[in-house]
Short mmCIF file of C-alpha atoms in Angstrom, two decimals:
data_model
loop_
_atom_site.label_atom_id
_atom_site.label_comp_id
_atom_site.label_asym_id
_atom_site.label_seq_id
_atom_site.Cartn_x
_atom_site.Cartn_y
_atom_site.Cartn_z
CA UNK A 1 27.71 -19.33 18.53
CA UNK A 2 30.28 -22.48 18.39
CA UNK A 3 30.96 -24.12 15.41
CA UNK A 4 30.41 -27.83 14.77
CA UNK A 5 34.25 -28.32 14.01
CA UNK A 6 35.13 -26.49 17.38
CA UNK A 7 32.31 -28.56 19.15
CA UNK A 8 34.01 -31.69 17.84
CA UNK A 9 37.45 -30.63 18.57
CA UNK A 10 36.94 -29.48 22.08
CA UNK A 11 36.88 -32.70 23.36
CA UNK A 12 39.27 -34.24 21.63
CA UNK A 13 41.91 -31.27 22.96
CA UNK A 14 40.95 -31.71 26.32
CA UNK A 15 41.11 -35.77 26.40
CA UNK A 16 44.60 -35.22 24.63
CA UNK A 17 45.59 -33.13 28.40
CA UNK A 18 43.91 -35.88 30.04
CA UNK A 19 45.65 -38.39 28.61
CA UNK A 20 48.90 -36.69 29.24
CA UNK A 21 48.48 -36.45 32.92
CA UNK A 22 46.95 -40.38 33.52
CA UNK A 23 49.96 -41.81 31.08
CA UNK A 24 52.37 -39.49 33.45
CA UNK A 25 51.37 -41.39 36.14
CA UNK A 26 51.38 -44.49 35.46
CA UNK A 27 54.64 -44.63 33.62
CA UNK A 28 56.32 -43.21 36.41
CA UNK A 29 55.13 -46.07 38.47
CA UNK A 30 56.63 -48.77 36.35
CA UNK A 31 59.75 -46.90 36.38
CA UNK A 32 60.21 -46.20 40.09
CA UNK A 33 62.70 -49.10 40.64
CA UNK A 34 64.89 -47.81 38.02
CA UNK A 35 65.17 -44.13 38.79
CA UNK A 36 65.95 -45.48 42.19
CA UNK A 37 68.69 -47.15 41.22
CA UNK A 38 70.19 -44.59 38.97
CA UNK A 39 69.64 -41.79 41.48
CA UNK A 40 71.17 -44.20 44.28
CA UNK A 41 67.96 -44.18 46.28
CA UNK A 42 65.93 -46.90 48.61
CA UNK A 43 63.18 -47.29 46.07
CA UNK A 44 61.00 -47.27 49.12
CA UNK A 45 61.99 -43.23 49.85
CA UNK A 46 61.42 -42.69 46.10
CA UNK A 47 57.33 -42.61 47.61
CA UNK A 48 57.92 -39.25 48.12
CA UNK A 49 57.55 -38.92 44.15
CA UNK A 50 54.07 -40.21 44.10
CA UNK A 51 52.62 -38.99 47.18
CA UNK A 52 53.75 -35.28 46.40
CA UNK A 53 52.25 -35.23 43.31
CA UNK A 54 48.62 -36.49 44.69
CA UNK A 55 49.13 -34.32 47.32
CA UNK A 56 49.52 -31.02 45.22
CA UNK A 57 46.50 -32.37 43.27
CA UNK A 58 44.39 -32.79 46.48
CA UNK A 59 45.25 -29.17 48.17
CA UNK A 60 44.68 -27.56 44.48
CA UNK A 61 41.97 -28.93 43.04
CA UNK A 62 39.20 -27.46 45.26
CA UNK A 63 40.70 -24.09 44.20
CA UNK A 64 40.09 -24.68 40.39
CA UNK A 65 36.62 -24.17 39.58
CA UNK A 66 36.93 -20.57 41.06
CA UNK A 67 39.96 -19.77 39.39
CA UNK A 68 38.49 -20.66 35.92
CA UNK A 69 35.82 -18.69 36.62
CA UNK A 70 37.86 -15.49 38.07
CA UNK A 71 40.45 -15.70 35.22
CA UNK A 72 38.32 -17.52 32.23
CA UNK A 73 38.69 -21.06 31.67
CA UNK A 74 40.80 -21.06 28.59
CA UNK A 75 43.52 -19.14 30.19
CA UNK A 76 43.55 -21.52 33.13
CA UNK A 77 43.80 -24.19 30.89
CA UNK A 78 46.54 -23.33 28.87
CA UNK A 79 48.57 -21.88 31.78
CA UNK A 80 47.98 -25.16 33.76
CA UNK A 81 49.85 -27.34 30.53
CA UNK A 82 52.37 -24.87 30.49
CA UNK A 83 53.06 -25.50 34.45
CA UNK A 84 52.58 -29.10 33.96
CA UNK A 85 55.25 -29.14 30.88
CA UNK A 86 57.25 -26.94 32.95
CA UNK A 87 57.17 -29.45 35.71
CA UNK A 88 57.79 -32.06 33.61
CA UNK A 89 61.03 -30.88 32.39
CA UNK A 90 62.42 -30.31 36.00
CA UNK A 91 61.45 -33.81 36.74
CA UNK A 92 63.62 -34.87 33.58
CA UNK A 93 66.47 -32.61 34.58
CA UNK A 94 66.18 -34.15 38.99
CA UNK A 95 69.61 -34.96 40.26
CA UNK A 96 68.05 -36.24 43.86
CA UNK A 97 65.04 -36.95 45.50
CA UNK A 98 64.62 -33.07 46.58
CA UNK A 99 64.65 -32.21 43.21
CA UNK A 100 62.40 -34.60 42.09
CA UNK A 101 59.55 -34.24 44.54
CA UNK A 102 59.89 -30.26 44.30
CA UNK A 103 59.70 -30.92 40.52
CA UNK A 104 56.40 -33.22 40.91
CA UNK A 105 54.55 -30.61 43.18
CA UNK A 106 54.80 -28.56 40.40
CA UNK A 107 53.54 -30.92 38.16
CA UNK A 108 50.80 -31.58 40.94
CA UNK A 109 49.71 -27.86 40.61
CA UNK A 110 49.50 -27.77 37.01
CA UNK A 111 47.23 -31.30 37.18
CA UNK A 112 45.18 -29.86 39.72
CA UNK A 113 44.47 -27.06 37.26
CA UNK A 114 44.24 -28.99 34.16
CA UNK A 115 42.05 -31.91 34.48
CA UNK A 116 39.08 -30.59 36.43
CA UNK A 117 39.47 -27.10 34.14
CA UNK A 118 39.32 -29.16 31.29
CA UNK A 119 36.20 -31.29 32.16
CA UNK A 120 34.42 -27.67 32.93
CA UNK A 121 35.21 -26.50 29.71
CA UNK A 122 33.58 -29.66 27.87
CA UNK A 123 30.42 -28.76 30.38
CA UNK A 124 30.19 -25.47 29.54
CA UNK A 125 30.67 -25.73 25.89
CA UNK A 126 28.59 -28.48 24.82
CA UNK A 127 25.23 -28.75 23.98
CA UNK A 128 23.41 -30.96 26.30
CA UNK A 129 22.01 -33.12 23.25
CA UNK A 130 26.07 -33.81 22.31
CA UNK A 131 27.00 -34.03 26.25
CA UNK A 132 27.07 -37.98 26.49
CA UNK A 133 29.59 -38.45 23.16
CA UNK A 134 31.58 -35.97 24.21
CA UNK A 135 32.20 -37.16 27.64
CA UNK A 136 32.85 -40.38 25.92
CA UNK A 137 36.01 -39.12 24.59
CA UNK A 138 36.88 -38.08 28.01
CA UNK A 139 36.91 -41.52 29.61
CA UNK A 140 39.45 -42.55 26.61
CA UNK A 141 42.29 -41.04 28.72
CA UNK A 142 41.37 -42.92 31.50
CA UNK A 143 41.05 -46.21 29.81
CA UNK A 144 44.66 -45.78 27.77
CA UNK A 145 46.93 -44.55 30.30
CA UNK A 146 46.94 -47.41 32.51
CA UNK A 147 47.34 -49.67 29.27
CA UNK A 148 49.97 -48.08 27.95
CA UNK A 149 51.78 -46.58 30.79
CA UNK A 150 53.44 -50.03 32.11
CA UNK A 151 54.27 -50.62 28.70
CA UNK A 152 55.62 -47.29 27.73
CA UNK A 153 57.50 -46.99 31.36
CA UNK A 154 59.06 -50.57 31.06
CA UNK A 155 60.61 -49.54 27.65
CA UNK A 156 62.00 -46.54 28.54
CA UNK A 157 63.60 -47.44 31.45
CA UNK A 158 65.04 -50.76 30.22
CA UNK A 159 66.30 -49.43 26.62
CA UNK A 160 66.49 -45.89 26.81
CA UNK A 161 67.08 -43.18 29.78
CA UNK A 162 64.29 -43.01 32.59
CA UNK A 163 64.12 -39.29 32.01
CA UNK A 164 62.13 -39.39 28.77
CA UNK A 165 59.58 -40.69 30.59
CA UNK A 166 58.90 -36.69 31.70
CA UNK A 167 60.73 -35.30 28.40
CA UNK A 168 57.76 -37.06 25.99
CA UNK A 169 55.00 -34.79 27.53
CA UNK A 170 56.50 -31.56 26.16
CA UNK A 171 55.45 -32.02 22.70
CA UNK A 172 52.17 -33.05 23.54
CA UNK A 173 51.76 -30.18 25.71
CA UNK A 174 53.03 -27.60 23.30
CA UNK A 175 50.50 -29.09 20.66
CA UNK A 176 47.87 -28.76 23.25
CA UNK A 177 48.87 -24.80 23.84
CA UNK A 178 48.44 -24.19 20.30
CA UNK A 179 45.13 -25.93 19.96
CA UNK A 180 43.63 -24.50 23.07
CA UNK A 181 44.35 -20.88 21.65
CA UNK A 182 42.69 -21.76 18.12
CA UNK A 183 39.74 -24.02 19.45
CA UNK A 184 39.07 -23.21 23.14
CA UNK A 185 36.58 -20.56 23.88
CA UNK A 186 36.76 -18.37 26.60
CA UNK A 187 34.16 -19.59 29.08
CA UNK A 188 33.74 -18.52 32.91
CA UNK A 189 30.59 -18.08 35.45
CA UNK A 190 30.27 -14.75 36.19
CA UNK A 191 27.75 -15.43 39.02
CA UNK A 192 30.17 -17.97 41.01
CA UNK A 193 30.66 -17.77 44.51
CA UNK A 194 33.20 -15.89 46.58
CA UNK A 195 36.23 -17.56 46.90
CA UNK A 196 36.46 -19.54 50.17
CA UNK A 197 39.68 -18.07 51.47
CA UNK A 198 39.56 -18.86 55.12
CA UNK A 199 38.49 -22.72 54.38
CA UNK A 200 41.74 -22.87 51.76
CA UNK A 201 43.89 -21.64 54.53
CA UNK A 202 42.64 -24.02 56.76
CA UNK A 203 42.44 -27.21 54.38
CA UNK A 204 45.19 -26.26 52.02
CA UNK A 205 48.04 -26.37 54.86
CA UNK A 206 46.15 -29.04 57.11
CA UNK A 207 46.22 -31.68 53.93
CA UNK A 208 49.45 -30.57 53.15
CA UNK A 209 51.36 -30.80 56.61
CA UNK A 210 49.22 -34.18 57.61
CA UNK A 211 49.90 -35.95 54.83
CA UNK A 212 53.52 -35.01 54.76
CA UNK A 213 53.72 -36.17 57.90
CA UNK A 214 52.25 -39.56 56.99
CA UNK A 215 54.60 -39.85 54.24
CA UNK A 216 57.44 -39.29 56.11
CA UNK A 217 56.93 -41.82 59.04
CA UNK A 218 59.38 -44.64 58.82
CA UNK A 219 61.95 -42.28 56.90
CA UNK A 220 65.03 -40.96 58.27
CA UNK A 221 64.67 -37.52 56.69
CA UNK A 222 63.64 -35.75 59.77
CA UNK A 223 63.33 -36.36 63.30
CA UNK A 224 60.65 -38.02 64.99
CA UNK A 225 59.41 -34.83 66.90
CA UNK A 226 58.78 -33.21 63.39
CA UNK A 227 56.98 -35.71 61.85
CA UNK A 228 54.88 -35.42 65.22
CA UNK A 229 54.73 -32.01 65.12
CA UNK A 230 53.43 -31.91 61.01
CA UNK A 231 50.62 -34.84 61.75
CA UNK A 232 49.65 -32.91 65.05
CA UNK A 233 49.44 -29.25 63.05
CA UNK A 234 47.64 -30.64 60.44
CA UNK A 235 45.26 -32.49 62.40
CA UNK A 236 43.86 -29.36 64.01
CA UNK A 237 43.93 -27.37 60.96
CA UNK A 238 41.74 -29.86 59.45
CA UNK A 239 39.50 -30.20 63.03
CA UNK A 240 38.97 -26.61 62.61
CA UNK A 241 37.93 -26.68 58.96
CA UNK A 242 35.16 -28.85 59.96
CA UNK A 243 33.03 -26.20 62.04
CA UNK A 244 33.95 -23.52 59.41
CA UNK A 245 32.30 -25.72 56.45
CA UNK A 246 29.71 -26.31 58.48
CA UNK A 247 28.67 -22.62 58.79
CA UNK A 248 29.84 -21.39 55.71
CA UNK A 249 27.20 -21.10 52.44
CA UNK A 250 29.85 -22.03 50.07
CA UNK A 251 32.79 -23.66 51.91
CA UNK A 252 35.73 -25.43 49.71
CA UNK A 253 34.87 -28.52 50.61
CA UNK A 254 31.06 -29.44 51.49
CA UNK A 255 31.11 -31.33 54.25
CA UNK A 256 27.45 -31.20 54.65
CA UNK A 257 26.89 -33.35 51.26
CA UNK A 258 27.90 -36.19 53.63
CA UNK A 259 24.27 -36.28 54.97
CA UNK A 260 23.46 -37.99 51.79
CA UNK A 261 23.99 -41.61 52.36
CA UNK A 262 24.80 -42.65 48.42
CA UNK A 263 27.22 -39.80 48.70
CA UNK A 264 28.70 -40.89 52.02
CA UNK A 265 28.65 -44.35 51.04
CA UNK A 266 30.77 -43.50 47.78
CA UNK A 267 33.08 -40.84 49.67
CA UNK A 268 34.45 -43.10 52.61
CA UNK A 269 33.73 -46.56 51.46
CA UNK A 270 35.70 -45.10 48.16
CA UNK A 271 38.26 -43.69 50.03
CA UNK A 272 38.87 -47.27 52.20
CA UNK A 273 38.90 -49.01 48.76
CA UNK A 274 41.45 -46.88 46.83
CA UNK A 275 44.01 -46.59 50.19
CA UNK A 276 44.02 -50.48 49.33
CA UNK A 277 43.84 -51.00 45.75
CA UNK A 278 45.71 -47.51 45.05
CA UNK A 279 48.89 -49.29 46.95
CA UNK A 280 49.19 -51.93 43.86
CA UNK A 281 50.63 -50.00 40.98
CA UNK A 282 53.36 -48.90 43.88
CA UNK A 283 54.00 -52.01 45.12
CA UNK A 284 54.01 -54.54 42.18
CA UNK A 285 56.77 -53.08 39.82
CA UNK A 286 58.88 -53.18 43.47
CA UNK A 287 58.00 -57.09 43.83
CA UNK A 288 58.62 -57.72 40.09
CA UNK A 289 61.52 -55.78 39.50
CA UNK A 290 63.65 -55.43 43.08
CA UNK A 291 62.21 -58.66 44.23
CA UNK A 292 62.07 -61.28 41.23
CA UNK A 293 64.84 -59.25 39.41
CA UNK A 294 62.75 -58.53 36.04
CA UNK A 295 63.40 -55.47 33.75
CA UNK A 296 61.25 -52.47 33.93
CA UNK A 297 59.91 -53.90 30.72
CA UNK A 298 59.05 -57.29 31.54
CA UNK A 299 57.12 -55.98 34.69
CA UNK A 300 55.10 -53.46 32.55
CA UNK A 301 54.62 -56.45 30.11
CA UNK A 302 52.65 -58.27 32.82
CA UNK A 303 50.99 -55.32 34.76
CA UNK A 304 49.30 -53.96 31.68
CA UNK A 305 46.95 -56.65 32.13
CA UNK A 306 45.15 -54.64 34.78
CA UNK A 307 44.40 -51.98 32.60
CA UNK A 308 43.41 -53.96 29.60
CA UNK A 309 41.23 -55.89 32.13
CA UNK A 310 39.95 -52.49 33.31
CA UNK A 311 39.06 -51.43 29.84
CA UNK A 312 37.10 -54.96 28.69
CA UNK A 313 34.63 -54.17 32.08
CA UNK A 314 33.79 -50.71 31.25
CA UNK A 315 31.11 -52.79 28.29
CA UNK A 316 29.74 -54.74 30.87
CA UNK A 317 29.59 -52.54 34.12
CA UNK A 318 25.99 -51.19 32.80
CA UNK A 319 24.08 -54.33 32.47
CA UNK A 320 25.87 -55.92 36.10
CA UNK A 321 24.87 -52.83 37.82
CA UNK A 322 21.16 -53.30 36.14
CA UNK A 323 20.85 -56.83 36.88
CA UNK A 324 22.32 -56.99 40.69
CA UNK A 325 21.99 -53.24 41.87
CA UNK A 326 24.62 -51.08 43.32
CA UNK A 327 24.33 -52.54 46.91
CA UNK A 328 24.82 -55.93 46.19
CA UNK A 329 27.61 -55.27 43.37
CA UNK A 330 29.76 -52.89 45.23
CA UNK A 331 29.51 -55.00 48.55
CA UNK A 332 30.16 -57.91 46.77
CA UNK A 333 32.81 -57.02 44.41
CA UNK A 334 34.65 -54.95 47.10
CA UNK A 335 35.42 -58.26 48.52
CA UNK A 336 36.60 -59.82 45.32
CA UNK A 337 38.77 -57.00 44.28
CA UNK A 338 40.63 -57.03 47.93
CA UNK A 339 40.92 -60.60 47.48
CA UNK A 340 42.66 -60.29 43.72
CA UNK A 341 45.25 -57.35 45.52
CA UNK A 342 45.99 -60.07 47.92
CA UNK A 343 47.22 -62.83 45.35
CA UNK A 344 50.46 -61.27 44.53
CA UNK A 345 51.35 -62.39 48.62
CA UNK A 346 51.67 -65.72 47.20
CA UNK A 347 53.89 -64.94 43.69
CA UNK A 348 57.47 -66.52 43.81
CA UNK A 349 60.24 -65.84 41.32
CA UNK A 350 59.08 -69.39 39.87
CA UNK A 351 55.59 -68.41 39.53
CA UNK A 352 54.42 -68.72 35.70
CA UNK A 353 53.90 -65.52 33.87
CA UNK A 354 50.87 -66.49 32.57
CA UNK A 355 49.02 -66.80 35.44
CA UNK A 356 50.37 -63.61 37.13
CA UNK A 357 49.06 -61.85 33.92
CA UNK A 358 45.49 -63.69 34.03
CA UNK A 359 45.51 -62.60 37.55
CA UNK A 360 46.23 -59.14 36.83
CA UNK A 361 43.46 -59.10 34.10
CA UNK A 362 41.09 -60.44 36.78
CA UNK A 363 42.46 -58.12 39.20
CA UNK A 364 41.46 -55.06 36.66
CA UNK A 365 37.75 -56.43 35.70
CA UNK A 366 36.95 -56.41 39.12
CA UNK A 367 38.60 -53.17 40.40
CA UNK A 368 36.98 -51.42 37.02
CA UNK A 369 33.45 -52.51 37.91
CA UNK A 370 34.13 -51.03 41.22
CA UNK A 371 35.68 -47.72 40.39
CA UNK A 372 32.56 -47.29 37.63
CA UNK A 373 30.24 -48.14 40.70
CA UNK A 374 31.86 -45.85 43.14
CA UNK A 375 32.05 -42.89 40.65
CA UNK A 376 28.56 -42.88 39.62
CA UNK A 377 26.67 -43.85 42.89
CA UNK A 378 28.35 -40.37 44.69
CA UNK A 379 26.18 -38.55 42.50
CA UNK A 380 22.90 -40.55 42.46
CA UNK A 381 20.71 -38.15 44.95
CA UNK A 382 23.06 -34.86 44.62
CA UNK A 383 20.82 -32.17 43.32
CA UNK A 384 21.93 -30.22 39.88
CA UNK A 385 22.92 -27.33 42.22
CA UNK A 386 25.28 -28.93 44.37
CA UNK A 387 26.98 -31.05 41.64
CA UNK A 388 29.94 -29.16 41.35
CA UNK A 389 30.68 -29.04 44.84
CA UNK A 390 30.27 -32.81 45.07
CA UNK A 391 32.81 -33.37 42.17
CA UNK A 392 35.31 -31.44 44.23
CA UNK A 393 34.66 -33.18 47.36
CA UNK A 394 35.10 -36.58 45.51
CA UNK A 395 37.99 -35.60 43.71
CA UNK A 396 40.10 -34.66 46.65
CA UNK A 397 39.04 -37.77 48.23
CA UNK A 398 40.45 -39.77 45.25
CA UNK A 399 43.85 -38.06 45.03
CA UNK A 400 44.13 -38.21 49.04
CA UNK A 401 43.44 -41.76 49.22
CA UNK A 402 45.80 -42.85 46.80
CA UNK A 403 48.56 -40.92 48.62
CA UNK A 404 47.46 -42.42 51.84
CA UNK A 405 47.50 -45.88 49.91
CA UNK A 406 51.51 -45.41 48.73
CA UNK A 407 52.29 -44.09 52.54
CA UNK A 408 50.66 -47.22 54.27
CA UNK A 409 52.59 -49.74 51.57
CA UNK A 410 55.77 -47.68 51.98
CA UNK A 411 55.83 -47.97 55.80
CA UNK A 412 54.53 -51.52 55.86
CA UNK A 413 57.62 -52.39 53.32
CA UNK A 414 59.78 -50.60 55.88
CA UNK A 415 58.44 -52.10 58.99
CA UNK A 416 59.07 -55.79 57.18
CA UNK A 417 62.54 -54.92 56.19
CA UNK A 418 63.74 -53.76 59.56
CA UNK A 419 61.71 -56.98 61.05
CA UNK A 420 62.92 -59.60 58.75
CA UNK A 421 66.31 -57.96 58.15
CA UNK A 422 68.27 -57.38 54.70
CA UNK A 423 69.86 -54.25 53.24
CA UNK A 424 67.41 -54.26 50.26
CA UNK A 425 63.98 -55.23 49.03
CA UNK A 426 63.27 -59.03 48.90
CA UNK A 427 60.35 -61.07 47.84
CA UNK A 428 60.01 -62.03 51.65
CA UNK A 429 58.98 -58.49 52.53
CA UNK A 430 56.15 -58.07 50.47
CA UNK A 431 53.21 -60.58 51.37
CA UNK A 432 52.38 -58.81 54.60
CA UNK A 433 51.98 -55.61 52.72
CA UNK A 434 49.80 -56.82 50.31
CA UNK A 435 47.69 -58.58 52.86
CA UNK A 436 47.33 -55.56 54.70
CA UNK A 437 46.47 -53.39 51.72
CA UNK A 438 43.47 -55.76 50.80
CA UNK A 439 42.12 -56.03 54.46
CA UNK A 440 41.83 -51.93 54.23
CA UNK A 441 40.14 -52.34 50.74
CA UNK A 442 37.65 -55.60 51.93
CA UNK A 443 36.73 -52.71 54.94
CA UNK A 444 34.76 -50.95 52.63
CA UNK A 445 32.14 -53.84 51.78
CA UNK A 446 30.87 -52.62 55.62
CA UNK A 447 29.87 -49.27 54.32
CA UNK A 448 28.17 -50.52 50.96
CA UNK A 449 26.74 -53.21 52.82
CA UNK A 450 24.27 -50.51 54.71
CA UNK A 451 23.23 -48.90 51.75
CA UNK A 452 19.25 -49.17 50.90
CA UNK A 453 18.61 -52.03 48.55
CA UNK A 454 17.41 -49.49 45.85
CA UNK A 455 20.20 -47.12 46.10
CA UNK A 456 21.23 -45.80 42.85
CA UNK A 457 18.13 -46.62 41.32
CA UNK A 458 17.78 -43.43 39.81
CA UNK A 459 20.69 -44.06 37.59
CA UNK A 460 19.52 -47.78 36.66
CA UNK A 461 16.03 -46.61 35.07
CA UNK A 462 17.10 -44.10 32.38
CA UNK A 463 15.08 -45.53 29.40
CA UNK A 464 17.34 -47.08 26.67
CA UNK A 465 20.80 -46.39 25.50
CA UNK A 466 21.35 -43.67 28.00
CA UNK A 467 20.72 -45.47 30.80
CA UNK A 468 24.25 -47.34 29.96
CA UNK A 469 25.94 -43.98 29.18
CA UNK A 470 25.10 -42.55 32.54
CA UNK A 471 26.84 -45.50 34.44
CA UNK A 472 29.70 -45.84 31.69
CA UNK A 473 30.74 -42.00 31.53
CA UNK A 474 30.33 -40.70 34.69
CA UNK A 475 33.69 -39.82 36.27
CA UNK A 476 35.67 -42.45 35.20
CA UNK A 477 38.66 -40.37 34.38
CA UNK A 478 40.54 -40.35 37.29
CA UNK A 479 43.59 -41.53 36.60
CA UNK A 480 44.95 -44.73 37.14
CA UNK A 481 42.11 -45.52 39.30
CA UNK A 482 40.08 -48.04 37.14
#
């Protein structure tokens, strides 16, 4: 029997771990230009530091549930936090792009186990009647990370050494491991399915090779033939996974879930939307710092407004969805959020900072509403016994879309540099790229418009306050995706 003290402590411990991972991602995005300057690298090439982490998450998240059941969630959660801390130390000591990317992959392996296993611990230890309050704690990291990240990353990069953005994780991780040992019970599911080894050997290498090839497009690190081979082999492995997943009783990623219309719209529409919107945290610091000459701290002071807008929208999303319905909100707001993501194309070095801040705040409102809607519509019609598989599917899609979005934005900047000339990034390299990512995000509206009028109605009819909590509390903790 778990004591009341332990039940209260568990969500806080897990929330601290999620906050560490989410803060790390947003801090790094703000600091990329300064890191590139210090290491003597093209800032566009540092997209590899972002995509390598997201790729590691996408590859290893599907195995996290089975690993937790096999070795115990407490053991895996504690080990994952240790691996994340070791990766953070390695990032802080990196002396070049190769060592930084390798360290980020190590961080990603830790993060892939730490985040979903932490949520699993809460789901398996907290009584159902206390779950709403517990899950509310897990949304806090997702809300605070994007708010604090740009400011903290900008301050450290401007006034300290950028390596501290990674080293600040260490005391948090050490404290977390002590608290895990003291408070977290050892929970596991003895009836877990056999591990889908064949699926993992197809899906993991397939995703790794294909996205590595996509990330290397436009860079001079390897030959064009090597990039083509990576893309081709990765695509082949992913294609082979499809018939395997359709035949298997317990596939790693269950493609049969796509037969559910709301899940299909949430996953595919969300993938397109996140490709476009997810590229903004990569592009904006480059525009403001490399294009307009701002310091990292000045840049962070502007872009933190996006996270602040996202936090405010969490109080309004439930009422908006109940008033207008999922289909209308998802369709219209996808276009609105895409428009806000395109507006930085009009920025110049004399654009008033107050105007930029207002646009970032309004954009944060819009994208937060969209992410909340996407994250809940995915599960509207999924049977309870398939929720764990659906969660893994959605989590992988989130991380993949982030990696693809950064790669698309970086490739666009590379092409604009070559076509317009100039040895370094300039303001005129950015407008076309911001328009490109906004068009990709806007295309998601086509998918949402095909939803039935009553899509997601099961989430909107729950009596009283519970109705709001289902929408506010479901799957909001997705890092910077707010």
